[in-house]
Coordinates of C-alpha atoms (C1' of nucleotides) in Angstrom, one line a residue:
Chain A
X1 CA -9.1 40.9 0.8
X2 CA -7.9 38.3 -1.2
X3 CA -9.2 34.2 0.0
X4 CA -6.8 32.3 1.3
X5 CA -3.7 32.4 -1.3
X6 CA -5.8 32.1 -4.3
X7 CA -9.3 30.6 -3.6
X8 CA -9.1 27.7 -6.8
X9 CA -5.9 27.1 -6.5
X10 CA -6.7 25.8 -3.2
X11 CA -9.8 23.7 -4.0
X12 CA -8.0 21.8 -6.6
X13 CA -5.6 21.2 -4.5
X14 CA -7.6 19.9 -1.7
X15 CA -9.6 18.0 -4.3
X16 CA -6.2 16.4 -5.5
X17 CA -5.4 15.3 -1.9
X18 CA -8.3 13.7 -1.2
X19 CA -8.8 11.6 -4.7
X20 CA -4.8 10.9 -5.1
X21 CA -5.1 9.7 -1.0
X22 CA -7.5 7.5 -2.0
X23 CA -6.6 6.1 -5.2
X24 CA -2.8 6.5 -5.5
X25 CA -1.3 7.7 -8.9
X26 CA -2.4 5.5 -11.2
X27 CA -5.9 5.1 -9.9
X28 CA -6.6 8.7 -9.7
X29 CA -8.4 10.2 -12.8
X30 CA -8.4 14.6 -13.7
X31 CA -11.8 14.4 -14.2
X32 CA -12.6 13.2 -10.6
X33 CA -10.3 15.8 -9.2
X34 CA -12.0 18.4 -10.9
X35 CA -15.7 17.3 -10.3
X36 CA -14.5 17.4 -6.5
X37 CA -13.1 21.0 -6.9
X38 CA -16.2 22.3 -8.9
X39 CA -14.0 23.5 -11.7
X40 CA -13.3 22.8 -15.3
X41 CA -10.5 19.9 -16.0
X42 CA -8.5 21.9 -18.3
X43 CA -7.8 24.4 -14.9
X44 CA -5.9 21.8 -13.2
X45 CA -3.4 22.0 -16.5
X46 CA -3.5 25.9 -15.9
X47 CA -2.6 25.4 -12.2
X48 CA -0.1 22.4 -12.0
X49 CA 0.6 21.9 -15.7
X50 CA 0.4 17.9 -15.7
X51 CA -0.6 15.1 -13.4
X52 CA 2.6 14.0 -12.2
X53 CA 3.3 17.6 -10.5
X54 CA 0.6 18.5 -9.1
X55 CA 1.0 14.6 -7.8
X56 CA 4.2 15.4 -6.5
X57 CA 3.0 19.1 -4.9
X58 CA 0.2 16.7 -3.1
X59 CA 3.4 14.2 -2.0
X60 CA 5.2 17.1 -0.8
X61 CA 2.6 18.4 1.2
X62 CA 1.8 15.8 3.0
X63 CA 4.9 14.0 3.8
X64 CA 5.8 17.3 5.6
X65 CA 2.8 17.8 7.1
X66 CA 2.8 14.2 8.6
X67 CA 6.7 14.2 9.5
X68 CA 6.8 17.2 11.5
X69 CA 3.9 16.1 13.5
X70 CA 5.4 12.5 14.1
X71 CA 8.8 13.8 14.4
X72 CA 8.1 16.5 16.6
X73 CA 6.9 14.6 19.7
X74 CA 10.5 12.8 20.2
X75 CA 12.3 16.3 19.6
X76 CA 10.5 17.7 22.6
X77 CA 11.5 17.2 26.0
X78 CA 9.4 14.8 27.9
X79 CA 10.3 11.4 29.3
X80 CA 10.3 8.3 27.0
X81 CA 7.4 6.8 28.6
X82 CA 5.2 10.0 28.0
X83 CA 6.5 10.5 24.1
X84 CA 5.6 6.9 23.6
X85 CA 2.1 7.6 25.4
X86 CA 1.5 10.9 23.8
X87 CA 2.6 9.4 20.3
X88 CA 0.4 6.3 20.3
X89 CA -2.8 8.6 21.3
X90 CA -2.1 11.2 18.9
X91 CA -1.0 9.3 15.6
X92 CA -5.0 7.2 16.4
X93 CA -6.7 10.2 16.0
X94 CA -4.7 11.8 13.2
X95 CA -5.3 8.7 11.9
X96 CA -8.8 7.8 12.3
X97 CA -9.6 11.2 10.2
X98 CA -6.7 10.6 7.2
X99 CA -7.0 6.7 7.2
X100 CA -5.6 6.6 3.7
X101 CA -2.3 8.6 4.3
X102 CA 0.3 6.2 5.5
X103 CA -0.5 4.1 2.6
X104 CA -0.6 7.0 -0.1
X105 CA 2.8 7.6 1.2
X106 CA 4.3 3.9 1.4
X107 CA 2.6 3.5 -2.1
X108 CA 4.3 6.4 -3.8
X109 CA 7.8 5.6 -2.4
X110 CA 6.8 1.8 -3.6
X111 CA 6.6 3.2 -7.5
X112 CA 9.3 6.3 -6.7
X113 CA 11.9 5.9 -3.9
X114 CA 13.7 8.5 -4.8
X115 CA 10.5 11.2 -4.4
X116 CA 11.5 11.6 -0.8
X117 CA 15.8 12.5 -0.9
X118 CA 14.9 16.6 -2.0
X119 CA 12.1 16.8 0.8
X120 CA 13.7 15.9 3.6
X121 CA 16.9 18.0 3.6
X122 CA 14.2 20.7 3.8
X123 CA 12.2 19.8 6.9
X124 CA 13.3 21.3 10.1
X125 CA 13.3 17.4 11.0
X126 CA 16.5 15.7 11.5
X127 CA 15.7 11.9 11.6
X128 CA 19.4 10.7 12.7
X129 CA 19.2 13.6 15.9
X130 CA 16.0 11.7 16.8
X131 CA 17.2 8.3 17.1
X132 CA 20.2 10.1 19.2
X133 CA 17.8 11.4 21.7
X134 CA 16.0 8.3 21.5
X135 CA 19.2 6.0 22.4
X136 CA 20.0 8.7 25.3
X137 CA 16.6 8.2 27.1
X138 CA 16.7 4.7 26.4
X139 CA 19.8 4.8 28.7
X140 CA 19.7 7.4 30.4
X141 CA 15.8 7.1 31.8
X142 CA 15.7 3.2 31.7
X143 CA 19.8 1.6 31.7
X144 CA 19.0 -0.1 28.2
X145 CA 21.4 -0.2 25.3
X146 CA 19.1 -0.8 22.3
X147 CA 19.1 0.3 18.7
X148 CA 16.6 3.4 18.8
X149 CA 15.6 2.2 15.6
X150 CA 14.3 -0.7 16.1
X151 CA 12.6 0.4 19.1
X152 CA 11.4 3.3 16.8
X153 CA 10.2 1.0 14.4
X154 CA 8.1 -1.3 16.8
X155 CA 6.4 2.0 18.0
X156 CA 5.9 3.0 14.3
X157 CA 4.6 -0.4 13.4
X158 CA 2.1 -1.3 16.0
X159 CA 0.8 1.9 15.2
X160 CA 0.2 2.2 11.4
X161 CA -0.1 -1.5 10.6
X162 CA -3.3 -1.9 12.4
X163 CA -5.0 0.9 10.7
X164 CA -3.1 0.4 7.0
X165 CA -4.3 -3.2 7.3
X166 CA -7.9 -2.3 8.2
X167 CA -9.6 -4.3 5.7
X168 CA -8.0 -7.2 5.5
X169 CA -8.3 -7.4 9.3
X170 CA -11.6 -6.8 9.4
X171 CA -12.2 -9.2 6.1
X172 CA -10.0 -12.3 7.9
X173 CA -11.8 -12.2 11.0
X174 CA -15.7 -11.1 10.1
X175 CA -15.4 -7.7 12.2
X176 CA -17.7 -5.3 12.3
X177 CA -17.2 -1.0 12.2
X178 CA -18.5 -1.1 15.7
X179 CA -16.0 -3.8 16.9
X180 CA -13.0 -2.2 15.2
X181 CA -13.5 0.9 16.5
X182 CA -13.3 -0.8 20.4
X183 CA -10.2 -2.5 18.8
X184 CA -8.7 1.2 18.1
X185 CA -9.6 2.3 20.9
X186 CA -8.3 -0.2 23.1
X187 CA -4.9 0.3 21.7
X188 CA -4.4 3.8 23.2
X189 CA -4.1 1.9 26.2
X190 CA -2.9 -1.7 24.8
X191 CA 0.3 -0.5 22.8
X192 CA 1.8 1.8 25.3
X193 CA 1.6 -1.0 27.8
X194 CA 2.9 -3.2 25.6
X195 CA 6.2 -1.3 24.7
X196 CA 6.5 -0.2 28.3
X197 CA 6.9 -4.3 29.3
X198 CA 8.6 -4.9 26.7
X199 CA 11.3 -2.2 27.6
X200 CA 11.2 -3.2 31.4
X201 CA 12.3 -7.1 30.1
X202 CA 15.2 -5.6 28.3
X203 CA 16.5 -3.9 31.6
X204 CA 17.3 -7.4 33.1
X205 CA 19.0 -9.4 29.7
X206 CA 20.5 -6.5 28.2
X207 CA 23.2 -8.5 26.2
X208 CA 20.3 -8.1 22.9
X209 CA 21.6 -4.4 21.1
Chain B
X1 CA 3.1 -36.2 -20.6
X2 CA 1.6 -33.1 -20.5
X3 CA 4.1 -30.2 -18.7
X4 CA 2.6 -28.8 -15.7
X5 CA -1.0 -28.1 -16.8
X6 CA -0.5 -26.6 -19.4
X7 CA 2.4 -24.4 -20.3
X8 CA 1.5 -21.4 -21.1
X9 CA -1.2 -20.5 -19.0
X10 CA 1.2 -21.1 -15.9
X11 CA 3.9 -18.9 -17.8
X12 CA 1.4 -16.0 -18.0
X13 CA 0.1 -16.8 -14.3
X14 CA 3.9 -16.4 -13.2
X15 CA 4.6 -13.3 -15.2
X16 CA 0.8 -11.7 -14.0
X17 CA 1.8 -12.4 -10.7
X18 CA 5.4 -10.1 -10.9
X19 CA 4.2 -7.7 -12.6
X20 CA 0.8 -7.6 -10.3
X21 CA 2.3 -8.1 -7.4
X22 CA 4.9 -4.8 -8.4
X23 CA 2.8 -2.2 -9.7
X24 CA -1.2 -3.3 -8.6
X25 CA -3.7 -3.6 -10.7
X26 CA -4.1 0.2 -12.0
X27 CA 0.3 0.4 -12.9
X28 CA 0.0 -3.4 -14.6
X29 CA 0.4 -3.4 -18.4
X30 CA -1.0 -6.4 -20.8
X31 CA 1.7 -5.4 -22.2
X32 CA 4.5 -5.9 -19.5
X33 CA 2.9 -9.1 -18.5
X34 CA 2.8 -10.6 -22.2
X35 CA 6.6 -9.7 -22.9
X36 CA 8.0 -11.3 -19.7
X37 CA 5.8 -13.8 -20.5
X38 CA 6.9 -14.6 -23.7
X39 CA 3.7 -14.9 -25.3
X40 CA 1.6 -12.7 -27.8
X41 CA -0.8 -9.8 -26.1
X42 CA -4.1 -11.9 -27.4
X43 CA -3.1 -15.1 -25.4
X44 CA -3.9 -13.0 -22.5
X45 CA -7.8 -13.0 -23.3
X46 CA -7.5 -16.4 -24.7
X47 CA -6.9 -17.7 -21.6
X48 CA -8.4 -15.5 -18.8
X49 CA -10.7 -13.6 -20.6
X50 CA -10.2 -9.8 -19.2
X51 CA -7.5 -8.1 -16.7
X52 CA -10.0 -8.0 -14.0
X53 CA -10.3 -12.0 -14.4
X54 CA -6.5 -12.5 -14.4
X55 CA -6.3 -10.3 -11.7
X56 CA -8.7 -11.7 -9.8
X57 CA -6.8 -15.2 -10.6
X58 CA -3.6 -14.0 -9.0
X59 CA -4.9 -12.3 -6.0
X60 CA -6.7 -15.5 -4.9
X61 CA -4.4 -17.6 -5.7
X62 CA -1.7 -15.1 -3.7
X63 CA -4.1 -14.5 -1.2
X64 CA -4.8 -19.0 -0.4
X65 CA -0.6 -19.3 -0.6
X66 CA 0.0 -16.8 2.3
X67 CA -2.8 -17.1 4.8
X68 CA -2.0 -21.3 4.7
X69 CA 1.6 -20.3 5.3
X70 CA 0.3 -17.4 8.3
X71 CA -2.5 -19.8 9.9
X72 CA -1.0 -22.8 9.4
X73 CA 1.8 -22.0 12.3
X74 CA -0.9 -21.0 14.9
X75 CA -2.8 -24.2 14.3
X76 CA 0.0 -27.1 15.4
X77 CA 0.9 -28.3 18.4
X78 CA 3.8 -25.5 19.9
X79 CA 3.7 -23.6 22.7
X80 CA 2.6 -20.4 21.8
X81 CA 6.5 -18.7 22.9
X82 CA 7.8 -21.4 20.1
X83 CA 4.9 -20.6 17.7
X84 CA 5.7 -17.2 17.7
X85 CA 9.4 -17.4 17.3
X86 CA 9.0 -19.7 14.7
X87 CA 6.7 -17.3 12.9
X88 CA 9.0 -14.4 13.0
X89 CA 11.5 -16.6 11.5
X90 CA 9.8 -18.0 8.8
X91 CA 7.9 -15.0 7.7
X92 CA 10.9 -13.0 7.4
X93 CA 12.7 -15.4 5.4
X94 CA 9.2 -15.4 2.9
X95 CA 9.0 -11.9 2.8
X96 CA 12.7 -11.1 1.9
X97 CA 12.1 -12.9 -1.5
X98 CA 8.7 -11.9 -1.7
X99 CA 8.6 -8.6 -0.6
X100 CA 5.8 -7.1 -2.7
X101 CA 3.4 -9.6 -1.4
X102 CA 1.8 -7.8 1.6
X103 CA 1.2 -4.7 -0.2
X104 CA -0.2 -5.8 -2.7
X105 CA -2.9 -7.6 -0.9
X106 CA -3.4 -4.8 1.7
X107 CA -3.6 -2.2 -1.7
X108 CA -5.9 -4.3 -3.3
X109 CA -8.2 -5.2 -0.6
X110 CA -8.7 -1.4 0.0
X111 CA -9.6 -0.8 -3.3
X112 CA -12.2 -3.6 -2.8
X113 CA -12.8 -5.0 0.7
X114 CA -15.0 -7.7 -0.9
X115 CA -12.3 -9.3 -3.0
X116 CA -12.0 -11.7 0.2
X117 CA -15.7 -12.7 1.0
X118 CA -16.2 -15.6 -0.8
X119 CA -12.2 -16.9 -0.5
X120 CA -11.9 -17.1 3.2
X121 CA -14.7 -20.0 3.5
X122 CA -13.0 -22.1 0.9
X123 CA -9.8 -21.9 2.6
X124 CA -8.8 -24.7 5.6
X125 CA -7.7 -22.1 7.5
X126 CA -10.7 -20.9 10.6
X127 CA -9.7 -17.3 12.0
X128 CA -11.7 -17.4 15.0
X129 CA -10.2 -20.8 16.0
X130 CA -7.0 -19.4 16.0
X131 CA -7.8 -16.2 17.7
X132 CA -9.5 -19.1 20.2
X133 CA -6.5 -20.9 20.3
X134 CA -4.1 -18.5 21.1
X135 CA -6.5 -16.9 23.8
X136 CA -6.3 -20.2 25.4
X137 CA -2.6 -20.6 25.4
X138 CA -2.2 -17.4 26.4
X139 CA -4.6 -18.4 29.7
X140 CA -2.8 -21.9 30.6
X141 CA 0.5 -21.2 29.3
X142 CA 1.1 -18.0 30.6
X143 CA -1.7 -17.2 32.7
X144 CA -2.4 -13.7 31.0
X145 CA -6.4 -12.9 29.9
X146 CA -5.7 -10.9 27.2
X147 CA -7.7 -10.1 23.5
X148 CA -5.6 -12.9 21.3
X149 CA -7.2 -10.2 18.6
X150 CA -4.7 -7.4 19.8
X151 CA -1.8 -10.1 20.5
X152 CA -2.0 -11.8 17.1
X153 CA -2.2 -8.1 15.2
X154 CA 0.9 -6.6 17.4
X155 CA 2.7 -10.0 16.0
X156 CA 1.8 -9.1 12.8
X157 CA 2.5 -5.3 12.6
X158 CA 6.1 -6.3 13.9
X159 CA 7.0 -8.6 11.0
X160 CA 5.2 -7.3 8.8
X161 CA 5.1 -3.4 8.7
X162 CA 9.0 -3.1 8.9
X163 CA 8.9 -4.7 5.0
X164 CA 6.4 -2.8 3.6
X165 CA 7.9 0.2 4.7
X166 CA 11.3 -0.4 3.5
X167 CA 11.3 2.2 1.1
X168 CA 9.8 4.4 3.8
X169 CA 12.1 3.6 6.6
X170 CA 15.5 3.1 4.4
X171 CA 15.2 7.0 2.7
X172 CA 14.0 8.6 5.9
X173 CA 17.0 7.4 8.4
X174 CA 19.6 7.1 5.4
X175 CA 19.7 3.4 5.0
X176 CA 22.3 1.5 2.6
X177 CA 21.1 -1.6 1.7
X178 CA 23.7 -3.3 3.9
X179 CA 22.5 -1.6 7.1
X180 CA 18.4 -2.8 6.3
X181 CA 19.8 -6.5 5.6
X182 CA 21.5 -6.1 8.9
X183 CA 18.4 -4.4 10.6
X184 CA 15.6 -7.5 9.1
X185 CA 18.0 -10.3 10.4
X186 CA 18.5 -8.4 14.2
X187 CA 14.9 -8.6 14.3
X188 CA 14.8 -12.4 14.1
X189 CA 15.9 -12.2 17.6
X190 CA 14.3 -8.5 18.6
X191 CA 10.9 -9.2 18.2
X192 CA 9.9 -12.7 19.8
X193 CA 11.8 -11.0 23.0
X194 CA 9.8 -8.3 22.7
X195 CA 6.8 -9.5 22.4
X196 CA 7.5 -12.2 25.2
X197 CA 9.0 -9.4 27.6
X198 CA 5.5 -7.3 26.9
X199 CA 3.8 -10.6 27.8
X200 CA 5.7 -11.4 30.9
X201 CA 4.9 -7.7 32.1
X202 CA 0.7 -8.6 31.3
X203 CA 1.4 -11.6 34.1
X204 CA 1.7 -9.1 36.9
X205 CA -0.9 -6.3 36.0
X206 CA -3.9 -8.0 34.1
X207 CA -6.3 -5.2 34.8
X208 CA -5.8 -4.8 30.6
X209 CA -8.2 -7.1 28.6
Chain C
dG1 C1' -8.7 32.9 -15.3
dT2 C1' -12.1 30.1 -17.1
dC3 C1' -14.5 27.8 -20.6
dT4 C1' -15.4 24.6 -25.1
dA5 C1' -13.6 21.9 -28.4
dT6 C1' -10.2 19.0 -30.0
dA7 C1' -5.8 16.7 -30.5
dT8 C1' -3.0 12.8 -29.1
dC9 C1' -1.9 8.9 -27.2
dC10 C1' -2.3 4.4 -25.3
dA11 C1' -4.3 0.5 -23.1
dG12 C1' -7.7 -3.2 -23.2
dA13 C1' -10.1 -5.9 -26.1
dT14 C1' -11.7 -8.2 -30.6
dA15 C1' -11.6 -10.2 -35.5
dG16 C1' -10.0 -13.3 -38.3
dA17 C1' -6.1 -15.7 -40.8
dC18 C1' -3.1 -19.6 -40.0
Chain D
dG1 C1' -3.6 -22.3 -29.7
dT2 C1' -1.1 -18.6 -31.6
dC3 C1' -0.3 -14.9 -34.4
dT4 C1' -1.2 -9.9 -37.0
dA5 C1' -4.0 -6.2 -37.5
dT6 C1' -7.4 -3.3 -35.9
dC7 C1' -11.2 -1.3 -33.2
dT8 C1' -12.7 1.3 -29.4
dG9 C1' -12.9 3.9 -25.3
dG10 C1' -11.0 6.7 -22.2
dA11 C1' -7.5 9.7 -20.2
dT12 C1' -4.0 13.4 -20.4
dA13 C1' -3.0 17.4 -22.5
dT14 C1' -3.4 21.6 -25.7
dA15 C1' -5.5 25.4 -28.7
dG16 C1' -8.0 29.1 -28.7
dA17 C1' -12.3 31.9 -27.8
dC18 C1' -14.2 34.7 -24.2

DNA sequence: GTCTATATCCAGATAGAC
DNA sequence: GTCTATCTGGATATAGAC
């Protein structure tokens, strides 16, 4: 029986995620990617015939991989509360293991916006449905009239910021491994609290949309 | 008189610090930098030596410009309700003209975490007295015993991660341009309520540190 | 499919005239 | 200080044997 769809095909392209995570585009060198997949460089060419595509295959791979798991929480059907719970705990240990992917992804659409307009069509993720449901709970579940996307955005940001900003946090304000990782961990309970109260505040003054 | 210490040192400093600022340190050209400079390639070495020096130049000279602007805010005399609305205004109104500017620091201080080291002592600016600060106003002005660590970082993620991930956020949900220059200036008002309603709800259960 | 050897290109850096 | 011309190294990519 065969390996896994073609067993080198495969290493270099775990090889390329992992050096392309890391070093984005420009910083990423063929030589390093195959040293990493135990092969010879001139296989990559045989595989993904340049750089820039077997750039873009690593791109495509994970932005799927990463949407369906963020999206997927607000398709299902729990309360707010609990998506916002389950999200915050899941996306800090997704995280905590790919530290490098929200900025390999932010980076790439930096250089090439455009990289994203073919993907999306073709993930079983519908972003505007999402912010629908989202608006619906928020009314629904808690009589607030707020732009799902800017309460999407918060969640999204208090997330990934603290984690895509790691070093200069920890530079700015002398913090060691140990003390950031209480600082992550604290947040599972910190940043669900924190949009909860924030939500309750909006219950009373609703005239902000 | 001489113009502003010397001329063209400042013109390649200005054009270093677009193209930089753009592309990083692995995407910048000599090249690119010289033309918008309007200067010959070789001036480039006359004057700073080696791309890592002029590199090096701009981030710290990037790096002194925003924290001033950050810390500065969070050092007067405010309450801390009026320092952080005041914050979310002003940083928004930076960053819109700007925008590169976070990135690039965050890109290249993860390439090397050291870059900061030596800066942060030269600079007026004292972290741990403002995370001391802000933990005190938090205590007297609000009554709330919280980490001023995780309050100062949710601030930041707010204003900060929506920008960075502009290109992320705008292809994602189908943005025009119009709808993200309506989004940034909603959040003027969005996210000091926010953050105050999240801090109001702290008041009542402070079992959270 | 996998290797060695090589072509090609291009960016950073230097030499030296003016 | 500023220019032209050139060196050099390194990175992507290809040719061709096995």
């Amino acid at each position: 029986m065969e390996n896994i769809t073609h067993n080198t095909e495969n290493r270099i392209l775990e090889a390329a995620r992992d050096v392309f995570h890391r070093k984005g585009f420009n910083g990423a060198r063929m030589q390093e990617i195959a040293n990493l997949a135990n092969i010879n460089k001139s296989l990559l060419h045989y595989y993904f015939r340049n750089k820039e595509l077997l750039f873009e295959k690593v791109f495509n791979d994970t932005f799927s991989q990463l949407a369906s798991k963020m999206g997927g929480i607000f398709m299902s059907e729990m309360t707010l509360i609990s998506k916002i719970e389950t999200f915050v705990e899941l996306y800090l240990i997704f995280i905590s293991e790919h530290s490098y992917v929200m900025q390999f992804i932010i980076n790439a659409l930096q250089d090439r916006p455009e990289r994203l307009r073919d993907i999306i069509t073709n993930q079983n993720i519908n972003p505007e449905l999402l912010l629908e449901k989202i608006h619906k709970q928020l009314k629904n579940e808690m009589g607030i009239d707020m732009d799902p996307l800017q309460l999407y955005v918060n969640l999204l940001a208090l997330v990934i910021f603290p984690v895509v900003a790691k070093p200069l946090l920890q530079s700015i304000f002398s913090l060691s491994d140990e003390r950031m990782a209480v600082f992550y961990e604290e947040r599972k309970k910190i940043v669900p609290v924190f949009i909860e109260n924030a939500l309750k505040g909006y219950e009373k003054d609703k005239k902000l949309g």
